[in-house]
């Protein structure tokens, strides 16, 4: 039986096994998908298991999306540009790193009734997933991308990959049409220390977090008359793209897929 994994640290929270196993079963594929917590020094050995076909492929999550890169033979162009890999496949004996977070974000935004083209975007945070979000936003032709991160140097660092982004001070809210919370604030009950009272209405508040389903950030967005959307669809679509890469099948996304990911 083929074995797939998601590797990360921590990994307990990951809902990838639930979703991938559901689709495997639905599509009568003889395989299992599990999560595994690794330490930094175990990543290389794990990836070698894919090369020798003991493992058939894996997803990669925080904090390994960049760490895995030196152990791979090739990267997709998107993975090169973002320096972020979330899916590894073995293709003709070669380990290939892909980034399906980009398509995940793009497809999720396209499902929302909000025209993002030519809009001003503010991203809060500069962690692992932000390069993928910037890549997708540039592909969707937004007019401007501002980034604000508590640790400014990390935001500045993204400028070396993406020349056109603009870094703004943490705590300062420039004008925006779309604001994306890509910080981990919200996973706990912590609040973002920003004053949203003057942002206006009908903007898009997007949170990469989907558990809890409504973070304080999204609540604020709603209360101030804005559209709010969590990261559930992005999560589903990145998994969809990974499934397609491994199995050559597009799994069905329907109401049951959403229910599956609701808090138990
Ligand atoms: P990593 O930074 O290791 O890639 P991540 O979960 O992808 O991890 O990113 C966490 C993001 O949330 C970072 O942008 C982090 O800001 P710093 O770069 O300053 O650490 C941000 N973050 C986490 N807690 C925060 C807080 N209390 N206030 C502001 N930003 C916070």
mmCIF file of C-alpha atoms and ligand atoms in Angstrom:
data_model
loop_
_atom_site.group_PDB
_atom_site.id
_atom_site.type_symbol
_atom_site.label_atom_id
_atom_site.label_comp_id
_atom_site.label_asym_id
_atom_site.label_seq_id
_atom_site.Cartn_x
_atom_site.Cartn_y
_atom_site.Cartn_z
ATOM 1 C CA UNK A 1 0.000 0.000 0.000
ATOM 2 C CA UNK A 2 1.306 3.465 -0.897
ATOM 3 C CA UNK A 3 2.118 5.796 1.965
ATOM 4 C CA UNK A 4 1.922 9.582 1.969
ATOM 5 C CA UNK A 5 2.689 11.992 4.799
ATOM 6 C CA UNK A 6 2.566 15.582 5.874
ATOM 7 C CA UNK A 7 5.759 16.584 7.663
ATOM 8 C CA UNK A 8 5.985 19.530 10.063
ATOM 9 C CA UNK A 9 6.635 20.598 13.624
ATOM 10 C CA UNK A 10 4.208 20.968 15.343
ATOM 11 C CA UNK A 11 1.938 18.712 13.288
ATOM 12 C CA UNK A 12 -0.835 17.657 15.636
ATOM 13 C CA UNK A 13 -3.242 20.330 14.392
ATOM 14 C CA UNK A 14 -2.953 19.278 10.725
ATOM 15 C CA UNK A 15 -6.205 18.349 9.023
ATOM 16 C CA UNK A 16 -4.432 17.140 5.876
ATOM 17 C CA UNK A 17 -4.703 13.420 6.830
ATOM 18 C CA UNK A 18 -8.442 13.752 7.354
ATOM 19 C CA UNK A 19 -8.958 15.330 3.945
ATOM 20 C CA UNK A 20 -6.479 13.251 1.936
ATOM 21 C CA UNK A 21 -7.681 9.928 3.416
ATOM 22 C CA UNK A 22 -11.273 10.908 2.672
ATOM 23 C CA UNK A 23 -10.404 11.542 -0.982
ATOM 24 C CA UNK A 24 -8.281 8.376 -1.209
ATOM 25 C CA UNK A 25 -11.241 6.327 -0.052
ATOM 26 C CA UNK A 26 -13.713 8.138 -2.322
ATOM 27 C CA UNK A 27 -11.471 7.412 -5.305
ATOM 28 C CA UNK A 28 -10.719 3.779 -4.367
ATOM 29 C CA UNK A 29 -6.991 4.425 -4.178
ATOM 30 C CA UNK A 30 -5.044 1.873 -2.185
ATOM 31 C CA UNK A 31 -2.992 4.293 -0.094
ATOM 32 C CA UNK A 32 -2.845 5.941 3.333
ATOM 33 C CA UNK A 33 -1.881 9.445 4.391
ATOM 34 C CA UNK A 34 -0.493 10.198 7.848
ATOM 35 C CA UNK A 35 1.128 13.069 9.711
ATOM 36 C CA UNK A 36 4.630 12.919 11.115
ATOM 37 C CA UNK A 37 6.482 15.321 13.381
ATOM 38 C CA UNK A 38 10.138 15.683 12.452
ATOM 39 C CA UNK A 39 13.112 17.473 13.930
ATOM 40 C CA UNK A 40 15.292 19.532 11.537
ATOM 41 C CA UNK A 41 17.989 16.851 11.431
ATOM 42 C CA UNK A 42 15.471 14.162 10.402
ATOM 43 C CA UNK A 43 14.184 15.903 7.269
ATOM 44 C CA UNK A 44 16.950 14.709 4.914
ATOM 45 C CA UNK A 45 16.480 11.033 5.849
ATOM 46 C CA UNK A 46 12.745 11.292 5.499
ATOM 47 C CA UNK A 47 13.034 12.681 1.978
ATOM 48 C CA UNK A 48 15.412 9.876 1.027
ATOM 49 C CA UNK A 49 12.594 7.441 1.874
ATOM 50 C CA UNK A 50 10.666 8.962 -1.033
ATOM 51 C CA UNK A 51 13.626 8.529 -3.365
ATOM 52 C CA UNK A 52 13.835 4.800 -2.496
ATOM 53 C CA UNK A 53 10.032 4.513 -2.787
ATOM 54 C CA UNK A 54 9.387 3.538 0.809
ATOM 55 C CA UNK A 55 7.206 6.648 0.923
ATOM 56 C CA UNK A 56 5.268 7.768 -2.175
ATOM 57 C CA UNK A 57 5.156 11.513 -1.555
ATOM 58 C CA UNK A 58 4.579 14.150 1.095
ATOM 59 C CA UNK A 59 3.216 17.519 1.991
ATOM 60 C CA UNK A 60 5.463 19.911 3.845
ATOM 61 C CA UNK A 61 4.310 22.423 6.394
ATOM 62 C CA UNK A 62 5.817 24.878 8.892
ATOM 63 C CA UNK A 63 8.772 25.075 9.504
ATOM 64 C CA UNK A 64 10.157 22.912 6.687
ATOM 65 C CA UNK A 65 8.894 24.528 3.458
ATOM 66 C CA UNK A 66 12.310 26.022 2.731
ATOM 67 C CA UNK A 67 14.474 23.540 4.629
ATOM 68 C CA UNK A 68 13.516 20.684 2.260
ATOM 69 C CA UNK A 69 14.786 22.465 -0.862
ATOM 70 C CA UNK A 70 18.472 21.371 -0.808
ATOM 71 C CA UNK A 71 17.398 17.702 -0.597
ATOM 72 C CA UNK A 72 15.354 17.805 -3.817
ATOM 73 C CA UNK A 73 16.482 17.253 -7.428
ATOM 74 C CA UNK A 74 14.226 19.835 -9.071
ATOM 75 C CA UNK A 75 11.709 22.529 -8.228
ATOM 76 C CA UNK A 76 8.682 23.801 -10.126
ATOM 77 C CA UNK A 77 9.117 27.429 -11.305
ATOM 78 C CA UNK A 78 6.666 28.561 -8.587
ATOM 79 C CA UNK A 79 8.673 26.793 -5.893
ATOM 80 C CA UNK A 80 11.866 28.410 -7.198
ATOM 81 C CA UNK A 81 10.424 31.907 -7.117
ATOM 82 C CA UNK A 82 8.805 31.564 -3.675
ATOM 83 C CA UNK A 83 11.550 29.352 -2.193
ATOM 84 C CA UNK A 84 8.708 27.398 -0.652
ATOM 85 C CA UNK A 85 7.772 23.744 -1.195
ATOM 86 C CA UNK A 86 4.627 22.198 0.227
ATOM 87 C CA UNK A 87 4.343 19.083 -1.968
ATOM 88 C CA UNK A 88 7.015 16.553 -2.955
ATOM 89 C CA UNK A 89 6.576 13.981 -5.693
ATOM 90 C CA UNK A 90 8.873 11.381 -7.272
ATOM 91 C CA UNK A 91 8.868 11.775 -11.038
ATOM 92 C CA UNK A 92 11.034 9.406 -13.119
ATOM 93 C CA UNK A 93 13.251 8.776 -10.132
ATOM 94 C CA UNK A 94 13.681 12.507 -9.422
ATOM 95 C CA UNK A 95 12.433 14.294 -6.330
ATOM 96 C CA UNK A 96 10.435 17.346 -7.400
ATOM 97 C CA UNK A 97 9.282 20.121 -5.076
ATOM 98 C CA UNK A 98 6.021 21.887 -5.886
ATOM 99 C CA UNK A 99 4.182 24.781 -4.317
ATOM 100 C CA UNK A 100 0.412 24.251 -4.322
ATOM 101 C CA UNK A 101 -0.228 27.000 -1.749
ATOM 102 C CA UNK A 102 -0.180 29.475 -4.641
ATOM 103 C CA UNK A 103 -2.974 27.759 -6.585
ATOM 104 C CA UNK A 104 -4.757 27.203 -3.272
ATOM 105 C CA UNK A 105 -4.847 30.910 -2.525
ATOM 106 C CA UNK A 106 -5.672 31.918 -6.102
ATOM 107 C CA UNK A 107 -8.562 29.475 -6.436
ATOM 108 C CA UNK A 108 -9.927 30.429 -3.024
ATOM 109 C CA UNK A 109 -9.958 34.143 -3.924
ATOM 110 C CA UNK A 110 -11.621 33.401 -7.259
ATOM 111 C CA UNK A 111 -14.446 31.607 -5.427
ATOM 112 C CA UNK A 112 -15.156 34.705 -3.352
ATOM 113 C CA UNK A 113 -17.384 37.275 -4.972
ATOM 114 C CA UNK A 114 -14.692 39.982 -4.904
ATOM 115 C CA UNK A 115 -12.756 41.395 -7.869
ATOM 116 C CA UNK A 116 -9.147 41.590 -6.677
ATOM 117 C CA UNK A 117 -7.624 42.867 -9.947
ATOM 118 C CA UNK A 118 -6.166 46.389 -9.642
ATOM 119 C CA UNK A 119 -6.817 46.432 -5.888
ATOM 120 C CA UNK A 120 -4.501 47.564 -3.096
ATOM 121 C CA UNK A 121 -3.527 44.759 -0.758
ATOM 122 C CA UNK A 122 -2.064 44.858 2.731
ATOM 123 C CA UNK A 123 -0.491 41.675 4.087
ATOM 124 C CA UNK A 124 0.050 41.336 7.838
ATOM 125 C CA UNK A 125 2.919 38.957 8.597
ATOM 126 C CA UNK A 126 5.978 37.703 6.742
ATOM 127 C CA UNK A 127 6.046 34.015 7.688
ATOM 128 C CA UNK A 128 6.263 30.844 5.629
ATOM 129 C CA UNK A 129 3.146 31.240 3.489
ATOM 130 C CA UNK A 130 3.549 34.903 2.523
ATOM 131 C CA UNK A 131 5.800 34.407 -0.524
ATOM 132 C CA UNK A 132 3.117 32.128 -2.012
ATOM 133 C CA UNK A 133 0.415 34.715 -1.365
ATOM 134 C CA UNK A 134 2.494 37.468 -3.000
ATOM 135 C CA UNK A 135 3.145 35.238 -6.033
ATOM 136 C CA UNK A 136 -0.592 34.567 -6.407
ATOM 137 C CA UNK A 137 -1.513 38.240 -5.919
ATOM 138 C CA UNK A 138 0.959 39.334 -8.589
ATOM 139 C CA UNK A 139 -0.489 36.705 -10.914
ATOM 140 C CA UNK A 140 -3.942 38.126 -10.267
ATOM 141 C CA UNK A 141 -2.675 41.626 -11.147
ATOM 142 C CA UNK A 142 -3.367 43.523 -7.958
ATOM 143 C CA UNK A 143 -2.224 47.153 -8.137
ATOM 144 C CA UNK A 144 -0.128 47.274 -4.967
ATOM 145 C CA UNK A 145 1.134 44.969 -2.230
ATOM 146 C CA UNK A 146 2.090 46.412 1.159
ATOM 147 C CA UNK A 147 3.575 44.170 3.823
ATOM 148 C CA UNK A 148 3.639 44.854 7.516
ATOM 149 C CA UNK A 149 5.412 42.582 9.954
ATOM 150 C CA UNK A 150 6.301 42.905 13.629
ATOM 151 C CA UNK A 151 9.884 41.979 12.751
ATOM 152 C CA UNK A 152 10.516 44.420 9.917
ATOM 153 C CA UNK A 153 13.652 42.668 8.647
ATOM 154 C CA UNK A 154 11.574 39.644 7.610
ATOM 155 C CA UNK A 155 9.292 41.846 5.524
ATOM 156 C CA UNK A 156 12.334 43.574 3.997
ATOM 157 C CA UNK A 157 13.691 40.161 3.141
ATOM 158 C CA UNK A 158 10.646 39.444 0.972
ATOM 159 C CA UNK A 159 11.520 42.531 -1.042
ATOM 160 C CA UNK A 160 14.635 40.767 -2.282
ATOM 161 C CA UNK A 161 12.385 38.078 -3.829
ATOM 162 C CA UNK A 162 9.596 40.410 -4.930
ATOM 163 C CA UNK A 163 10.917 43.853 -5.944
ATOM 164 C CA UNK A 164 7.523 45.468 -6.234
ATOM 165 C CA UNK A 165 6.261 44.907 -2.713
ATOM 166 C CA UNK A 166 6.312 47.769 -0.279
ATOM 167 C CA UNK A 167 7.170 47.435 3.396
ATOM 168 C CA UNK A 168 5.213 49.463 5.954
ATOM 169 C CA UNK A 169 5.726 49.852 9.702
ATOM 170 C CA UNK A 170 3.956 47.401 12.009
ATOM 171 C CA UNK A 171 1.112 49.270 13.659
ATOM 172 C CA UNK A 172 0.500 51.537 10.661
ATOM 173 C CA UNK A 173 -2.521 50.910 8.444
ATOM 174 C CA UNK A 174 -2.103 52.277 4.910
ATOM 175 C CA UNK A 175 -5.144 52.475 2.653
ATOM 176 C CA UNK A 176 -6.230 49.082 1.338
ATOM 177 C CA UNK A 177 -9.022 47.245 -0.469
ATOM 178 C CA UNK A 178 -7.923 43.838 0.768
ATOM 179 C CA UNK A 179 -6.231 42.994 4.057
ATOM 180 C CA UNK A 180 -4.757 39.540 4.618
ATOM 181 C CA UNK A 181 -3.860 38.235 8.038
ATOM 182 C CA UNK A 182 -0.949 35.878 7.529
ATOM 183 C CA UNK A 183 0.280 36.111 11.119
ATOM 184 C CA UNK A 184 -0.329 33.340 13.603
ATOM 185 C CA UNK A 185 -2.283 35.723 15.843
ATOM 186 C CA UNK A 186 -5.770 34.269 15.937
ATOM 187 C CA UNK A 187 -4.705 30.674 16.387
ATOM 188 C CA UNK A 188 -4.911 31.549 20.060
ATOM 189 C CA UNK A 189 -7.369 34.128 21.323
ATOM 190 C CA UNK A 190 -4.841 36.910 20.875
ATOM 191 C CA UNK A 191 -5.976 40.126 19.145
ATOM 192 C CA UNK A 192 -4.115 42.110 16.517
ATOM 193 C CA UNK A 193 -3.179 45.441 18.002
ATOM 194 C CA UNK A 194 -4.415 47.579 15.092
ATOM 195 C CA UNK A 195 -7.193 50.141 14.912
ATOM 196 C CA UNK A 196 -9.620 49.128 12.162
ATOM 197 C CA UNK A 197 -12.266 51.713 13.056
ATOM 198 C CA UNK A 198 -11.412 53.976 10.105
ATOM 199 C CA UNK A 199 -10.844 51.464 7.314
ATOM 200 C CA UNK A 200 -14.236 51.959 5.666
ATOM 201 C CA UNK A 201 -16.625 49.375 4.283
ATOM 202 C CA UNK A 202 -16.819 46.688 1.599
ATOM 203 C CA UNK A 203 -13.185 45.729 1.836
ATOM 204 C CA UNK A 204 -12.056 42.114 1.977
ATOM 205 C CA UNK A 205 -10.704 40.817 5.295
ATOM 206 C CA UNK A 206 -8.984 37.510 4.581
ATOM 207 C CA UNK A 207 -7.446 35.285 7.243
ATOM 208 C CA UNK A 208 -5.165 32.416 6.321
ATOM 209 C CA UNK A 209 -6.282 30.703 9.543
ATOM 210 C CA UNK A 210 -9.359 28.460 9.298
ATOM 211 C CA UNK A 211 -9.377 26.996 12.780
ATOM 212 C CA UNK A 212 -10.954 28.816 14.605
ATOM 213 C CA UNK A 213 -13.336 29.553 11.728
ATOM 214 C CA UNK A 214 -13.758 33.166 12.797
ATOM 215 C CA UNK A 215 -10.706 34.839 14.292
ATOM 216 C CA UNK A 216 -10.964 38.177 16.123
ATOM 217 C CA UNK A 217 -9.532 39.742 12.963
ATOM 218 C CA UNK A 218 -12.415 38.402 10.854
ATOM 219 C CA UNK A 219 -14.935 39.438 13.521
ATOM 220 C CA UNK A 220 -13.530 42.977 13.362
ATOM 221 C CA UNK A 221 -13.894 42.945 9.590
ATOM 222 C CA UNK A 222 -17.527 41.900 9.801
ATOM 223 C CA UNK A 223 -18.370 44.375 12.567
ATOM 224 C CA UNK A 224 -16.999 47.239 10.500
ATOM 225 C CA UNK A 225 -19.126 46.331 7.448
ATOM 226 C CA UNK A 226 -16.556 44.408 5.477
ATOM 227 C CA UNK A 227 -16.451 41.016 3.781
ATOM 228 C CA UNK A 228 -14.622 38.368 5.769
ATOM 229 C CA UNK A 229 -13.284 35.026 4.620
ATOM 230 C CA UNK A 230 -11.159 32.407 6.385
ATOM 231 C CA UNK A 231 -8.445 30.145 4.974
ATOM 232 C CA UNK A 232 -10.492 26.974 4.671
ATOM 233 C CA UNK A 233 -10.894 27.077 0.899
ATOM 234 C CA UNK A 234 -7.194 27.807 0.455
ATOM 235 C CA UNK A 235 -6.405 24.782 2.574
ATOM 236 C CA UNK A 236 -8.793 22.596 0.552
ATOM 237 C CA UNK A 237 -7.458 23.774 -2.801
ATOM 238 C CA UNK A 238 -3.788 23.322 -1.902
ATOM 239 C CA UNK A 239 -4.682 19.762 -0.884
ATOM 240 C CA UNK A 240 -6.679 19.298 -4.111
ATOM 241 C CA UNK A 241 -3.646 20.314 -6.196
ATOM 242 C CA UNK A 242 -1.349 17.983 -4.229
ATOM 243 C CA UNK A 243 -3.791 15.081 -4.681
ATOM 244 C CA UNK A 244 -3.836 15.772 -8.424
ATOM 245 C CA UNK A 245 -0.022 15.742 -8.578
ATOM 246 C CA UNK A 246 0.265 12.382 -6.792
ATOM 247 C CA UNK A 247 -2.724 10.510 -8.191
ATOM 248 C CA UNK A 248 -3.609 12.282 -11.462
ATOM 249 C CA UNK A 249 -7.198 12.685 -10.289
ATOM 250 C CA UNK A 250 -9.146 15.812 -9.356
ATOM 251 C CA UNK A 251 -10.978 14.970 -6.123
ATOM 252 C CA UNK A 252 -14.489 16.302 -5.698
ATOM 253 C CA UNK A 253 -14.960 19.355 -3.480
ATOM 254 C CA UNK A 254 -18.472 19.583 -2.092
ATOM 255 C CA UNK A 255 -20.406 20.317 1.074
ATOM 256 C CA UNK A 256 -19.147 17.082 2.683
ATOM 257 C CA UNK A 257 -15.557 18.231 2.154
ATOM 258 C CA UNK A 258 -16.350 21.368 4.150
ATOM 259 C CA UNK A 259 -18.173 19.462 6.890
ATOM 260 C CA UNK A 260 -15.235 17.125 7.236
ATOM 261 C CA UNK A 261 -13.049 20.039 8.274
ATOM 262 C CA UNK A 262 -15.470 21.570 10.781
ATOM 263 C CA UNK A 263 -14.335 21.504 14.374
ATOM 264 C CA UNK A 264 -15.167 18.175 15.978
HETATM 265 P P1 LIG B 1 7.560 31.650 10.657
HETATM 266 O O1 LIG B 1 7.715 33.123 10.966
HETATM 267 O O2 LIG B 1 8.480 30.771 11.465
HETATM 268 O O3 LIG B 1 7.537 31.327 9.199
HETATM 269 P P2 LIG B 1 4.747 31.587 10.688
HETATM 270 O O4 LIG B 1 3.774 30.928 11.610
HETATM 271 O O5 LIG B 1 4.673 31.311 9.250
HETATM 272 O O6 LIG B 1 6.164 31.243 11.249
HETATM 273 O O7 LIG B 1 4.670 33.164 10.855
HETATM 274 C C1 LIG B 1 4.207 33.767 11.975
HETATM 275 C C2 LIG B 1 3.916 35.225 11.633
HETATM 276 O O8 LIG B 1 3.072 35.750 12.647
HETATM 277 C C3 LIG B 1 5.165 36.080 11.601
HETATM 278 O O9 LIG B 1 5.007 37.076 10.622
HETATM 279 C C4 LIG B 1 5.163 36.681 13.028
HETATM 280 O O10 LIG B 1 5.842 37.895 13.145
HETATM 281 P P3 LIG B 1 7.421 37.931 13.457
HETATM 282 O O11 LIG B 1 8.095 37.735 12.157
HETATM 283 O O12 LIG B 1 7.632 39.257 14.052
HETATM 284 O O13 LIG B 1 7.674 36.794 14.433
HETATM 285 C C5 LIG B 1 3.690 36.899 13.228
HETATM 286 N N1 LIG B 1 3.305 36.991 14.639
HETATM 287 C C6 LIG B 1 3.178 35.967 15.520
HETATM 288 N N2 LIG B 1 2.767 36.427 16.725
HETATM 289 C C7 LIG B 1 2.637 37.771 16.594
HETATM 290 C C8 LIG B 1 2.240 38.833 17.474
HETATM 291 N N3 LIG B 1 1.890 38.585 18.744
HETATM 292 N N4 LIG B 1 2.218 40.096 17.023
HETATM 293 C C9 LIG B 1 2.571 40.353 15.724
HETATM 294 N N5 LIG B 1 2.939 39.411 14.834
HETATM 295 C C10 LIG B 1 2.984 38.129 15.261
#
